[in-house]
Every structure is written in structure tokens, then in C-alpha cells.
mmCIF file of C-alpha atoms and ligand atoms in Angstrom:
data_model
loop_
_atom_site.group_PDB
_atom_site.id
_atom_site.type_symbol
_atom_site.label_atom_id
_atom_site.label_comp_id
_atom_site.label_asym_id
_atom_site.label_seq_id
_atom_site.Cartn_x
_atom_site.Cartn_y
_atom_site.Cartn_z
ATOM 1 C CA UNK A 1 185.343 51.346 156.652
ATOM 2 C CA UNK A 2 182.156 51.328 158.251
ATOM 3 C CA UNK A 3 181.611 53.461 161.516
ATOM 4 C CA UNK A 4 179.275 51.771 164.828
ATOM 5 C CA UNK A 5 176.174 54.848 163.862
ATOM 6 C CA UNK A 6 176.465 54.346 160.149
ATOM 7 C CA UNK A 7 176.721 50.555 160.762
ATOM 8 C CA UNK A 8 173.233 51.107 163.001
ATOM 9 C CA UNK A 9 171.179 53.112 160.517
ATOM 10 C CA UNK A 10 172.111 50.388 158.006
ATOM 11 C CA UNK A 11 170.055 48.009 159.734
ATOM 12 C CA UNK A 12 167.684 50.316 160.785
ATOM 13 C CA UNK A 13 167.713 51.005 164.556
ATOM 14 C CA UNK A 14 165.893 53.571 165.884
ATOM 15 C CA UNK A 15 167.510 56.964 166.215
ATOM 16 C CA UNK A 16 166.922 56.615 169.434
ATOM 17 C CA UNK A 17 168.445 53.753 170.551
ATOM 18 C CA UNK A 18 171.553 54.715 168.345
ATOM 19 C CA UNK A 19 172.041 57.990 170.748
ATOM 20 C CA UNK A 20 171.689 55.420 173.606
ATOM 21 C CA UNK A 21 174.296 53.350 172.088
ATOM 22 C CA UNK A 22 176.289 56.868 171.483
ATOM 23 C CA UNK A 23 176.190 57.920 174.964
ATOM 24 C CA UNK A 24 177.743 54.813 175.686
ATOM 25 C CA UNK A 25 180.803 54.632 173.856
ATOM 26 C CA UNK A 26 181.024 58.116 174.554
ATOM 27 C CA UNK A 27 181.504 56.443 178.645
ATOM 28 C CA UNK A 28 183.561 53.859 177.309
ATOM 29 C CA UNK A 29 185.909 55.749 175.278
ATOM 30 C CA UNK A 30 186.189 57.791 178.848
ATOM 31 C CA UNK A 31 187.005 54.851 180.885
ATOM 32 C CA UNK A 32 189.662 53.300 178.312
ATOM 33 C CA UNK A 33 191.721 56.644 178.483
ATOM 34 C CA UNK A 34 192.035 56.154 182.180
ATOM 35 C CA UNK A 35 192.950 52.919 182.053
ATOM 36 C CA UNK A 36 195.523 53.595 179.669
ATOM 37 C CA UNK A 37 197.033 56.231 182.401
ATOM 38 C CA UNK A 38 197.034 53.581 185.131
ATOM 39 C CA UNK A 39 199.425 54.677 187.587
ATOM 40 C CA UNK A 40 200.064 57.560 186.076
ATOM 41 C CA UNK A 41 196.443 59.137 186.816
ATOM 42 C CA UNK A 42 196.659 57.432 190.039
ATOM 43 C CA UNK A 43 193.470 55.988 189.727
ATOM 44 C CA UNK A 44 195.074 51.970 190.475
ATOM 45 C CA UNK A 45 193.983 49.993 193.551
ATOM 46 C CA UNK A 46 191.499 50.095 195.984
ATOM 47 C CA UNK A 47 189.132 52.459 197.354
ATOM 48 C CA UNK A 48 187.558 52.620 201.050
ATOM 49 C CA UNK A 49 184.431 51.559 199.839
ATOM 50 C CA UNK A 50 182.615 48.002 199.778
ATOM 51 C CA UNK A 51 179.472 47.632 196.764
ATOM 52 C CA UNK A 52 176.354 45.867 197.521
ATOM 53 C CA UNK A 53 177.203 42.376 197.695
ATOM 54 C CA UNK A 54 179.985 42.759 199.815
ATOM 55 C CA UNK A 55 182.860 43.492 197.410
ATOM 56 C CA UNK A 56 185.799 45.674 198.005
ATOM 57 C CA UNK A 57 185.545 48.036 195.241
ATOM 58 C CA UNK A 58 188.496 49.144 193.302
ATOM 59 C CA UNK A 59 189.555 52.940 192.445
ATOM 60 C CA UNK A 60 188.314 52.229 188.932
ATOM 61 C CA UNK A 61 185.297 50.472 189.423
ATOM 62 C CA UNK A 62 183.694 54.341 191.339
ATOM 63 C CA UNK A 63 185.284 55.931 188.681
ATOM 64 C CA UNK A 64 183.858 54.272 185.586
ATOM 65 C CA UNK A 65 180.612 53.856 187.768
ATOM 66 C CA UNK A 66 180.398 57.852 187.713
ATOM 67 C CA UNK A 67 181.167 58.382 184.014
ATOM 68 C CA UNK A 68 178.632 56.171 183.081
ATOM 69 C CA UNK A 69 176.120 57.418 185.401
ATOM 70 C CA UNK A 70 176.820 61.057 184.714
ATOM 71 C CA UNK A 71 176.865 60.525 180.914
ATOM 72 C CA UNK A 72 173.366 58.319 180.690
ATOM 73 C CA UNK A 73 171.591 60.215 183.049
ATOM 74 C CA UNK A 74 172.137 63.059 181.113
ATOM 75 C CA UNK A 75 170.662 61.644 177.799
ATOM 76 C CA UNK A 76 166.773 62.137 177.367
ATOM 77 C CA UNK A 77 165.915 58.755 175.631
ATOM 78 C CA UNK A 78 167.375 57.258 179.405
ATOM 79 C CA UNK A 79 164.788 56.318 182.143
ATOM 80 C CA UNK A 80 167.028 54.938 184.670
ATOM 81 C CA UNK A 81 170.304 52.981 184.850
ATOM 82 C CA UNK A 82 171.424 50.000 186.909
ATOM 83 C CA UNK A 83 174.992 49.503 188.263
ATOM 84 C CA UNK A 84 176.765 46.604 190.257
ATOM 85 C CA UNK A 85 178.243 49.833 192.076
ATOM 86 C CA UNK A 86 175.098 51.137 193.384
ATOM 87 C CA UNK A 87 172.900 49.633 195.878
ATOM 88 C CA UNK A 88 169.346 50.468 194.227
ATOM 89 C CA UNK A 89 169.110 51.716 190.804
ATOM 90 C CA UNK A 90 168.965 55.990 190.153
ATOM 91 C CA UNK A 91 166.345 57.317 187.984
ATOM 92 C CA UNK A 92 166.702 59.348 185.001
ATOM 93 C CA UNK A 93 164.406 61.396 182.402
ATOM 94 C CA UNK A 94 160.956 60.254 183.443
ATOM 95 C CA UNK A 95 159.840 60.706 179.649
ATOM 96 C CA UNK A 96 163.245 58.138 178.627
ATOM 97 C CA UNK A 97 162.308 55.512 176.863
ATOM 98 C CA UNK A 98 165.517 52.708 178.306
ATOM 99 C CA UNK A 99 166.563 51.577 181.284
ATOM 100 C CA UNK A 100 170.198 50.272 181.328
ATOM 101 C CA UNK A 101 171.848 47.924 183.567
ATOM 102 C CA UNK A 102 176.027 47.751 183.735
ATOM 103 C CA UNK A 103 178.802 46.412 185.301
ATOM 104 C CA UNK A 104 181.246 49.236 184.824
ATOM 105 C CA UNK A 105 184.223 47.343 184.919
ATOM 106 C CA UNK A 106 184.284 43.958 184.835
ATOM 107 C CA UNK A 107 187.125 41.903 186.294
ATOM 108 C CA UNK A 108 188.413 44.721 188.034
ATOM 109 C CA UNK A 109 190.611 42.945 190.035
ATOM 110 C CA UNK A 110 192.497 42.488 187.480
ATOM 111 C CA UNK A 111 193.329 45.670 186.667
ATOM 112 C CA UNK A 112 196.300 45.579 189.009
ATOM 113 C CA UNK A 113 198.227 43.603 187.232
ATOM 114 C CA UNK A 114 197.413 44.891 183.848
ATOM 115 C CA UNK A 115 195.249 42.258 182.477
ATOM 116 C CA UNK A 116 191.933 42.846 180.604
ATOM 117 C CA UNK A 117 188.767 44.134 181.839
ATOM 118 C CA UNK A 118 185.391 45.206 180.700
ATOM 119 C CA UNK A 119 181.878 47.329 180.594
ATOM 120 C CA UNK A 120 179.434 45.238 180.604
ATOM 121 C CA UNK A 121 175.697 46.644 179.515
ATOM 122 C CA UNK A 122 171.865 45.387 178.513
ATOM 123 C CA UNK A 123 169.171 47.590 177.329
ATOM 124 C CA UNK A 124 165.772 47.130 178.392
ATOM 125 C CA UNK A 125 162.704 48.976 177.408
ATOM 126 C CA UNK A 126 160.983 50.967 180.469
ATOM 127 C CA UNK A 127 157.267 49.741 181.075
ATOM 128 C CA UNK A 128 154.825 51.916 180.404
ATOM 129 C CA UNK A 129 154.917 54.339 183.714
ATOM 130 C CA UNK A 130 156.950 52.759 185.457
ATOM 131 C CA UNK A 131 159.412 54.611 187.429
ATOM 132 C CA UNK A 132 163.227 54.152 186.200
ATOM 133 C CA UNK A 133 164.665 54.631 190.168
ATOM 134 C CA UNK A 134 162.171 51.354 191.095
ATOM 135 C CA UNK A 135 163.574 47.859 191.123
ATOM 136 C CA UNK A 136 160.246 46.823 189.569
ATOM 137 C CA UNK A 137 161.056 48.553 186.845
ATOM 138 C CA UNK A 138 164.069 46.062 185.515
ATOM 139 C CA UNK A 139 162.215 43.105 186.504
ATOM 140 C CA UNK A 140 162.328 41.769 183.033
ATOM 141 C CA UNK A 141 163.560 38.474 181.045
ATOM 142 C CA UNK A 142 166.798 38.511 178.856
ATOM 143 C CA UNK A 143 164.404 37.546 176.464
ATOM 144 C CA UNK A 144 163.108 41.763 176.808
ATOM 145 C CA UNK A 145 166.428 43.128 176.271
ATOM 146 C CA UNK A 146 166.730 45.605 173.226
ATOM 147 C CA UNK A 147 170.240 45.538 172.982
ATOM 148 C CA UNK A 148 173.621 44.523 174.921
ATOM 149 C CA UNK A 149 176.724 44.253 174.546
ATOM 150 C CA UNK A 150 180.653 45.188 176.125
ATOM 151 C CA UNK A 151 183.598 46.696 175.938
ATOM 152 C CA UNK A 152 186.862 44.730 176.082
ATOM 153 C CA UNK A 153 189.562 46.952 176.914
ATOM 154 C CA UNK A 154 192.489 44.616 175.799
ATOM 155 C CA UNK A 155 195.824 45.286 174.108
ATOM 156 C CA UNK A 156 193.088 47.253 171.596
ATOM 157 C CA UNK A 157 189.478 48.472 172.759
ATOM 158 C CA UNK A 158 186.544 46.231 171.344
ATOM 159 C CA UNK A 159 182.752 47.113 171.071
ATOM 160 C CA UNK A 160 181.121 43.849 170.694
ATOM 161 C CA UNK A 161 177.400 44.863 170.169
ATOM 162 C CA UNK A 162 173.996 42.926 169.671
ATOM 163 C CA UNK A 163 171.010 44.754 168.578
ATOM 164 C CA UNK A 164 169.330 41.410 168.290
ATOM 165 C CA UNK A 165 170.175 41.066 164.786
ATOM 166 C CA UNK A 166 173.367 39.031 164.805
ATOM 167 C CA UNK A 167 176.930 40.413 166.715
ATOM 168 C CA UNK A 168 179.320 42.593 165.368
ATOM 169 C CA UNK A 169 182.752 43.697 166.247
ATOM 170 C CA UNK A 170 184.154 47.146 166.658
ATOM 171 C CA UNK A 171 187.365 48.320 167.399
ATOM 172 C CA UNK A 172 188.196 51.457 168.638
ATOM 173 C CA UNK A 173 190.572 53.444 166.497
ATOM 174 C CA UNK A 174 193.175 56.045 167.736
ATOM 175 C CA UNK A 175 190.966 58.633 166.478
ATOM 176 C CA UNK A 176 188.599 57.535 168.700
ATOM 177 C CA UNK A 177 185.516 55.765 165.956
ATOM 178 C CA UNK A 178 184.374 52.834 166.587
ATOM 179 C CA UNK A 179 184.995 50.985 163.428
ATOM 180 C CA UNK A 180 183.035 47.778 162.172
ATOM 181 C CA UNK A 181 186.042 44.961 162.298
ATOM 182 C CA UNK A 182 184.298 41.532 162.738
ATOM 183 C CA UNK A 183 180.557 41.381 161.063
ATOM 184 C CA UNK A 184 177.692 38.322 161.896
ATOM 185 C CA UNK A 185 180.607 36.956 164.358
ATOM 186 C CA UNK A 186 179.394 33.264 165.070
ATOM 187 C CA UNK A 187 180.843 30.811 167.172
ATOM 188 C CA UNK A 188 182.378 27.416 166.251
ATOM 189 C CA UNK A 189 179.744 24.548 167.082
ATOM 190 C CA UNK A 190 182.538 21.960 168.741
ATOM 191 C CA UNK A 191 185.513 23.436 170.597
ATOM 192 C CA UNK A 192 188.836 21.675 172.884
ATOM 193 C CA UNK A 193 188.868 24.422 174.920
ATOM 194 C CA UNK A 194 186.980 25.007 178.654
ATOM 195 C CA UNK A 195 187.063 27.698 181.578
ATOM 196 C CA UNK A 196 186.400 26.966 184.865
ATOM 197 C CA UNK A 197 187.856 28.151 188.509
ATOM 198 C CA UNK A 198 188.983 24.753 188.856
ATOM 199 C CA UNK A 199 189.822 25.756 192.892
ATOM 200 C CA UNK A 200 186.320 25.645 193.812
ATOM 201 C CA UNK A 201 185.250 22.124 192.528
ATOM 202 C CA UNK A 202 185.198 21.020 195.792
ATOM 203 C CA UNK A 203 182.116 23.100 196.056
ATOM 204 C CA UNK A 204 180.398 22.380 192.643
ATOM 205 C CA UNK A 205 177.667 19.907 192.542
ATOM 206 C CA UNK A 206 178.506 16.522 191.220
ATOM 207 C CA UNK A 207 176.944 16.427 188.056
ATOM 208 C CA UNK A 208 179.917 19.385 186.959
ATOM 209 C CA UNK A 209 182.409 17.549 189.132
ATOM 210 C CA UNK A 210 181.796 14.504 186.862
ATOM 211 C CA UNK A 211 181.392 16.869 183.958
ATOM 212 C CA UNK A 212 184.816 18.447 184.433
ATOM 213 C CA UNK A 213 186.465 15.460 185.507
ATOM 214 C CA UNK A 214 185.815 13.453 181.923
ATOM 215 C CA UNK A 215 186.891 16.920 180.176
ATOM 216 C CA UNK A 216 190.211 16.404 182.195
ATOM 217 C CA UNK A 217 190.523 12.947 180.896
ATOM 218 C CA UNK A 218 190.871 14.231 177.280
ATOM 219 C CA UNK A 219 191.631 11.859 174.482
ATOM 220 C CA UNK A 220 191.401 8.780 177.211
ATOM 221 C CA UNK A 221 187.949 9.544 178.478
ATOM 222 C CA UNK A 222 184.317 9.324 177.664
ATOM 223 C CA UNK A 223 184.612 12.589 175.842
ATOM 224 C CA UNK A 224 187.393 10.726 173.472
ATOM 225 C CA UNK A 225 189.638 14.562 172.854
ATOM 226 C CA UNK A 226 192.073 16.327 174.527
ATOM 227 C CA UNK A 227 190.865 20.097 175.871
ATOM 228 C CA UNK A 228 192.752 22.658 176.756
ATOM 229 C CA UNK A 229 191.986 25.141 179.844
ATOM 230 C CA UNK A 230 191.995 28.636 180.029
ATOM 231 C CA UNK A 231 190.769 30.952 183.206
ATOM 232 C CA UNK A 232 191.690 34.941 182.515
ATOM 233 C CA UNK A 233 188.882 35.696 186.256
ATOM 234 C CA UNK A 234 187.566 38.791 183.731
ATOM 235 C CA UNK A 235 184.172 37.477 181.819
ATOM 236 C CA UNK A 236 184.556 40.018 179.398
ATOM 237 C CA UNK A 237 187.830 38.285 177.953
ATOM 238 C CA UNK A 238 186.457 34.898 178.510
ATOM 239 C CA UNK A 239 183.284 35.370 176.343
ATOM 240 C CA UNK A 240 185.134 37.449 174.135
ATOM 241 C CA UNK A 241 187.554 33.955 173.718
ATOM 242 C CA UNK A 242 184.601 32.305 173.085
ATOM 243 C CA UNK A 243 183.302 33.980 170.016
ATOM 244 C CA UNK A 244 186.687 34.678 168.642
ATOM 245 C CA UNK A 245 187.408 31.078 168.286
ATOM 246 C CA UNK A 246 184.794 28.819 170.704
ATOM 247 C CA UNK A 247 184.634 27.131 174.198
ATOM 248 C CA UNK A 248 182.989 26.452 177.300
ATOM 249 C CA UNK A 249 182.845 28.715 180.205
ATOM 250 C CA UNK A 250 181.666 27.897 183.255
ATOM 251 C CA UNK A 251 181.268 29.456 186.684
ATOM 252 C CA UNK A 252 178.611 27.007 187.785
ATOM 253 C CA UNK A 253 176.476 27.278 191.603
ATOM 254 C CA UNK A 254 178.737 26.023 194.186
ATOM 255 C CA UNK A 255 177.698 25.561 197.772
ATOM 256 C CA UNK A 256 179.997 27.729 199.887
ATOM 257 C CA UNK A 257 176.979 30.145 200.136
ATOM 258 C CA UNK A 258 173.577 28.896 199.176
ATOM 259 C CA UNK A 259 172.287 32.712 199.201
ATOM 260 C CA UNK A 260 174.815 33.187 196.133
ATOM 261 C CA UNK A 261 173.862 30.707 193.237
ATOM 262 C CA UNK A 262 177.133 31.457 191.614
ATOM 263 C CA UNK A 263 179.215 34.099 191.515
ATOM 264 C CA UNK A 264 177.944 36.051 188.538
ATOM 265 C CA UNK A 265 175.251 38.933 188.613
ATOM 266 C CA UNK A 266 172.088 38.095 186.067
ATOM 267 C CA UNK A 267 170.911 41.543 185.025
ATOM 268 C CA UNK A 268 174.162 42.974 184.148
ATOM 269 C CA UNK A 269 177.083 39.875 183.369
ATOM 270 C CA UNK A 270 173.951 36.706 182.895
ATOM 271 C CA UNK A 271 171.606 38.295 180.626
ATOM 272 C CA UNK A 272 173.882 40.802 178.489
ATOM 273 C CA UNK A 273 176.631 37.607 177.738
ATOM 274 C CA UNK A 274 173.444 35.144 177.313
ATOM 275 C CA UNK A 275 171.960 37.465 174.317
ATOM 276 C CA UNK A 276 174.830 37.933 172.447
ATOM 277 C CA UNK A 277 176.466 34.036 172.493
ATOM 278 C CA UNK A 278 172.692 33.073 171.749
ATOM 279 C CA UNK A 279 172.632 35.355 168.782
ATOM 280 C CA UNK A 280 176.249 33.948 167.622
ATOM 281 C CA UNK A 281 174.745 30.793 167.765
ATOM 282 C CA UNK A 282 175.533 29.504 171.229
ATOM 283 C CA UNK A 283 173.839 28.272 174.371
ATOM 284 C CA UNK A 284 173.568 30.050 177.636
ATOM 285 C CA UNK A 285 172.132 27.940 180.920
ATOM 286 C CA UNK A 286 172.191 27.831 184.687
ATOM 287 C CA UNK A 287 172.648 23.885 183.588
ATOM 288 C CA UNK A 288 169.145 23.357 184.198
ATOM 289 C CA UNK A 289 167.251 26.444 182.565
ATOM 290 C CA UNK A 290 168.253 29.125 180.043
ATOM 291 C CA UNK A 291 169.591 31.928 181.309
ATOM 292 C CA UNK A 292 167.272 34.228 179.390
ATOM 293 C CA UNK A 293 164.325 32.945 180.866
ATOM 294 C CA UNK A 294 164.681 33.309 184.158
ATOM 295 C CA UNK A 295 162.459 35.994 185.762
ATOM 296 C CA UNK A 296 164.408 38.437 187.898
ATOM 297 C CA UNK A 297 163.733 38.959 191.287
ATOM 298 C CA UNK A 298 165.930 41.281 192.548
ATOM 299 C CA UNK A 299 168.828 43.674 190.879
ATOM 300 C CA UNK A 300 171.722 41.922 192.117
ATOM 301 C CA UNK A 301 170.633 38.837 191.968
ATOM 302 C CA UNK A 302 173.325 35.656 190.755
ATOM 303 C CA UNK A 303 173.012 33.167 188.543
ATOM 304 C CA UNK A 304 175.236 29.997 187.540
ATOM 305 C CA UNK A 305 176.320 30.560 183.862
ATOM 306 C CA UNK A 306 177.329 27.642 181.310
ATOM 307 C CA UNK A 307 177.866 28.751 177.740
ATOM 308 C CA UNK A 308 179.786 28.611 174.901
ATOM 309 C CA UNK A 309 180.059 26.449 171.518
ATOM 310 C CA UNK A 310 176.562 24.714 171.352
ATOM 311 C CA UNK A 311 177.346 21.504 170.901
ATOM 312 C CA UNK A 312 179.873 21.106 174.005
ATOM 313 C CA UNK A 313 177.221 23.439 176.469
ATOM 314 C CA UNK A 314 174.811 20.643 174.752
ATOM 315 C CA UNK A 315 177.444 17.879 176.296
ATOM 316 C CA UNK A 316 177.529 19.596 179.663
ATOM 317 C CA UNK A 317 173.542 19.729 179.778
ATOM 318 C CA UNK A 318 173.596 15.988 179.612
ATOM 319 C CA UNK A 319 175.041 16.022 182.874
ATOM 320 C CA UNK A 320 172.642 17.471 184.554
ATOM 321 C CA UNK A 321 169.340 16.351 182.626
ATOM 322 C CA UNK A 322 167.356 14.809 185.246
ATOM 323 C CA UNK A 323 165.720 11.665 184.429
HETATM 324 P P1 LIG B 1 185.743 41.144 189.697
HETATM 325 O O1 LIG B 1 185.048 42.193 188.820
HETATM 326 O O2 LIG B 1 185.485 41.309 191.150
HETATM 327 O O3 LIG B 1 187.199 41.023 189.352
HETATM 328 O O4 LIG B 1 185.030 39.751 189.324
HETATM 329 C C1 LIG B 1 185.083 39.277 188.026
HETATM 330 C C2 LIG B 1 184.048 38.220 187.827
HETATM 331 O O5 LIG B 1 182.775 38.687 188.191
HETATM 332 C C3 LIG B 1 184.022 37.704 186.378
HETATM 333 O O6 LIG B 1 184.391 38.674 185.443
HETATM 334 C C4 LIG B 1 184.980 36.549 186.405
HETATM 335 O O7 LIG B 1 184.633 35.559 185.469
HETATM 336 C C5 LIG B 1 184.860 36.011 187.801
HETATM 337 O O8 LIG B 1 184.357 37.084 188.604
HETATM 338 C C6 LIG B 1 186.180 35.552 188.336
HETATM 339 O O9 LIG B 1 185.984 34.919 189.539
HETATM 340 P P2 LIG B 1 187.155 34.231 190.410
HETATM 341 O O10 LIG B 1 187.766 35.360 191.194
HETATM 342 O O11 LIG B 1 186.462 33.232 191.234
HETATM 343 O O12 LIG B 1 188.155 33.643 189.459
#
């Protein structure tokens, strides 16, 4: 039985980043134990407030927004932190070494009905004097990050955690360790199984529309095999799908808003999910570029996501490859 800190001194990460990494779980563990109360803490539902882009927020998304915040800006090695919660991100220990961008609870609107959500984080290293409160600051590649990772809080609670040395799989025990459960994970090459808001195709350009459309002609179509569909609307559980046992998921640009290139957020759902199905052996695009490339712009900015089992995000790319 192999705890997440003895698991991260095996393989040599810096003490530093492993009290990062502590302060964390030490959040997460916080949030799960709420949402195990539910109704019963009365923390279900929605609050008066409305984030950044727009968004109703839900009880539970302030909440786990202020744990985090509170528990990261009150570790040394932090230089800032990032939130889809908060409209510009808040500065920490000048001196910290990481700045650390989050979605505190993914797929919130889920939470409702009892279905699973998520913390989604990336690590990034802060420039040399640069200040951790400034935008500039996180301007960085997935390519820079140092870590990411999330936390599925599902029937059990799951760490799944890239340092950039592979992805491993921790579940959370009743004593409250993180315990190594799934080592190296990597995900199946080839795969029968896609995600996809299928409601907006309408929108989608027509290089998906044709994309999706041959995946819904299964065994009959160019694609010659029958897929199956699956669409949980929490990323956290979708990705976590896909390195369990493979896929493609998809929440490509659509054009009811051509100020929102898709739905997701880059620096805190893009980059983090990008890094670890990369280092399980998957792909990660916008359809045209990698997702890790990209060059951020601003904080909240969106990106289209495609990724999954390499091979089928390979298919999907032939799509859209321009001649
Ligand atoms: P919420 O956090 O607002 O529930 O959004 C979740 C999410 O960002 C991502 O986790 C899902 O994949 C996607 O949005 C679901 O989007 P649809 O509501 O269009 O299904």
C-alpha cells in the first residue's frame, strides 16, 4: 500500500512541490466531505452570484472556491492561484515558487442530481519576478505545466495525478490517505466509444458534423464499427472514462458565439486534461492545433477540446486536415 507523498518521493519530486500537492488534497478531502452532506449541510443549489463568463454559480462551486483559496494561499511554496470563480487571479507568498490554476468543481451542475463532479488543477512555475495577482503571470503553454491533475468525486474519491512522469491513480480511503490504486494508467489506442453534446451539432462546423455523422453510421459506414455514446456534461468523469477504458471526447467550437471557441476554459479544464491524456498516451487538439501549444491570452480564455484514444482523435484529425 503505497501512500500519494511516499509515492512522490519515490520518484523524486521536489519537497516542495509535494507540500503543494499536500495542500491540495488537504482542499479536496474538504470539498468531498461536503459533498457527501449534500442537503444535509445545506450547501445544494444555487447561489445569487454569476462568475466571470456569465455563469450562474452554484452553492458549491463559492464554497470549494474558498477552501481552495484559503488553503493555497496559506502555503509558502504558492505565488498565486487562478480560479474559474474569480474574475482576476489573487496573489499569494511573493517568495512562492507555483502558481495554480483550478476549476473548483467541475460539472457543478450536476451536483443537483447527484451525479459526479470534479477539482480540476495545473501547476505552473512563477517567472522569475513576476507578480502571482498579474494575468501575465499564467501566460504560459501546457507544455510549462509542472504538474496537474483532478479529483473525481464519484461513488469513491479519485486523485488522478501527473507529475509529468506517467499518471497514477489514487483513491481516497475512509481514513482519509490517498492510496496509490492504478500505476502508469495508459489509455487503449482504438476505442467504440465517443462523447459529444450531440444537441448542438447544428452549430459545429462541418468537418465534425461529417465526423460525427460516419461515427453514427457504425458498422455500415466509412468507419466500418459500431460506437457507442456516452455524455455524463462533467469533464472530470468523461476523461476519467477515457483512461479507465478509452474514447473520444469532444466538445468542439460551435458558432452560437464566435467570442466563445467552445465551451471549455484552457488554463484550468484544456491544459490540465491535455497533460495527463498526453502522458497516458493520448492526443489532445482544438482539431487543428494541440492543445498544449497554444499560447494563452487571457485567464478565462476557451478552447475546443478533442481527445482521447490516439488512434480515433488521429481519425477525427483527418477531418479537419486542410489540404
Ligand atoms: P458546469 O461546471 O457548468 O456544470 O460545466 C461543465 C462543463 O464545463 C464540463 O465539465 C462539461 O463537459 C461541459 O461543461 C458540459 O456542457 P453541456 O452543458 O453543454 O453538456
Amino acid at each position: 500500500m503505497l501512500l500519494l507523498n511516499q509515492h512522490l518521493k519515490h520518484n523524486d519530486t521536489s519537497d516542495e512541490l509535494i507540500e503543494l500537492i499536500d495542500s491540495l488534497m488537504l482542499s479536496c478531502k474538504e470539498i468531498a466531505i461536503k459533498l457527501r452532506e449534500g442537503a444535509l449541510a445545506g450547501v445544494l443549489g444555487t447561489s445569487e452570484g454569476v462568475n466571470v463568463q456569465g455563469e450562474t454559480q452554484k452553492k458549491l462551486d463559492i464554497i470549494s472556491n474558498d477552501i481552495l483559496k484559503a488553503v493555497l494561499l496559506d502555503n509558502p511554496t504558492v505565488a498565486g492561484v487562478a480560479s474559474e470563480e474569480e474574475d482576476h487571479p489573487v496573489p499569494g507568498n511573493p517568495d512562492g515558487k507555483y502558481l495554480v490554476t483550478f476549476d473548483p468543481l467541475d460539472g457543478s451542475s450536476n451536483i443537483d442530481v447527484n451525479v459526479s463532479v470534479g477539482t480540476i488543477f495545473s501547476i505552473l512555475e512563477c517567472p522569475e519576478g513576476a507578480n502571482g495577482g498579474d494575468d501575465s503571470a499564467y501566460m504560459q503553454s501546457g507544455r510549462k505545466q509542472v504538474a496537474a491533475g483532478y479529483v473525481l468525486y464519484g461513488p469513491c474519491a479519485v486523485l488522478v495525478l501527473t507529475t509529468g512522469q506517467g499518471v497514477n491513480m489514487f483513491t481516497l480511503s475512509h481514513g482519509g490517505d490517498f492510496i496509490l490504486t492504478e500505476e502508469n494508467v495508459q489509455i487503449p489506442e482504438l476505442t467504440q466509444e465517443f462523447g459529444i453534446n450531440m444537441s448542438n451539432q447544428r452549430f459545429w462546423e462541418p468537418e465534425m458534423q461529417s465526423y460525427v455523422n460516419d461515427l453514427l453510421q457504425g458498422e455500415e459506414g466509412p468507419l466500418g464499427k459500431r460506437y457507442n455514446m456516452r455524455w455524463v456534461a462533467s469533464m472530470v468523469a468523461e476523461v476519467h472514462r477515457i483512461l479507465t477504458r478509452g474514447g473520444i471526447f469532444m466538445y468542439p467550437w460551435d458558432k452560437r458565439n464566435p467570442s466563445k471557441p467552445g465551451k471549455l476554459r484552457l488554463m484550468y479544464e484544456g491544459n490540465p486534461m491535455s497533460f495527463l491524456i498526453e502522458q497516458a498516451g493520448g492526443l489532445s487538439t482544438t482539431c487543428y492545433d494541440n492543445i498544449m501549444d497554444i499560447q494563452p491570452e487571457k485567464i478565462h480564455q476557451r478552447v475546443a477540446v478533442g481527445l482521447g484514444s490516439k488512434a480515433e482523435v488521429e481519425t477525427m484529425l483527418k477531418y479537419h486536415a486542410k489540404d
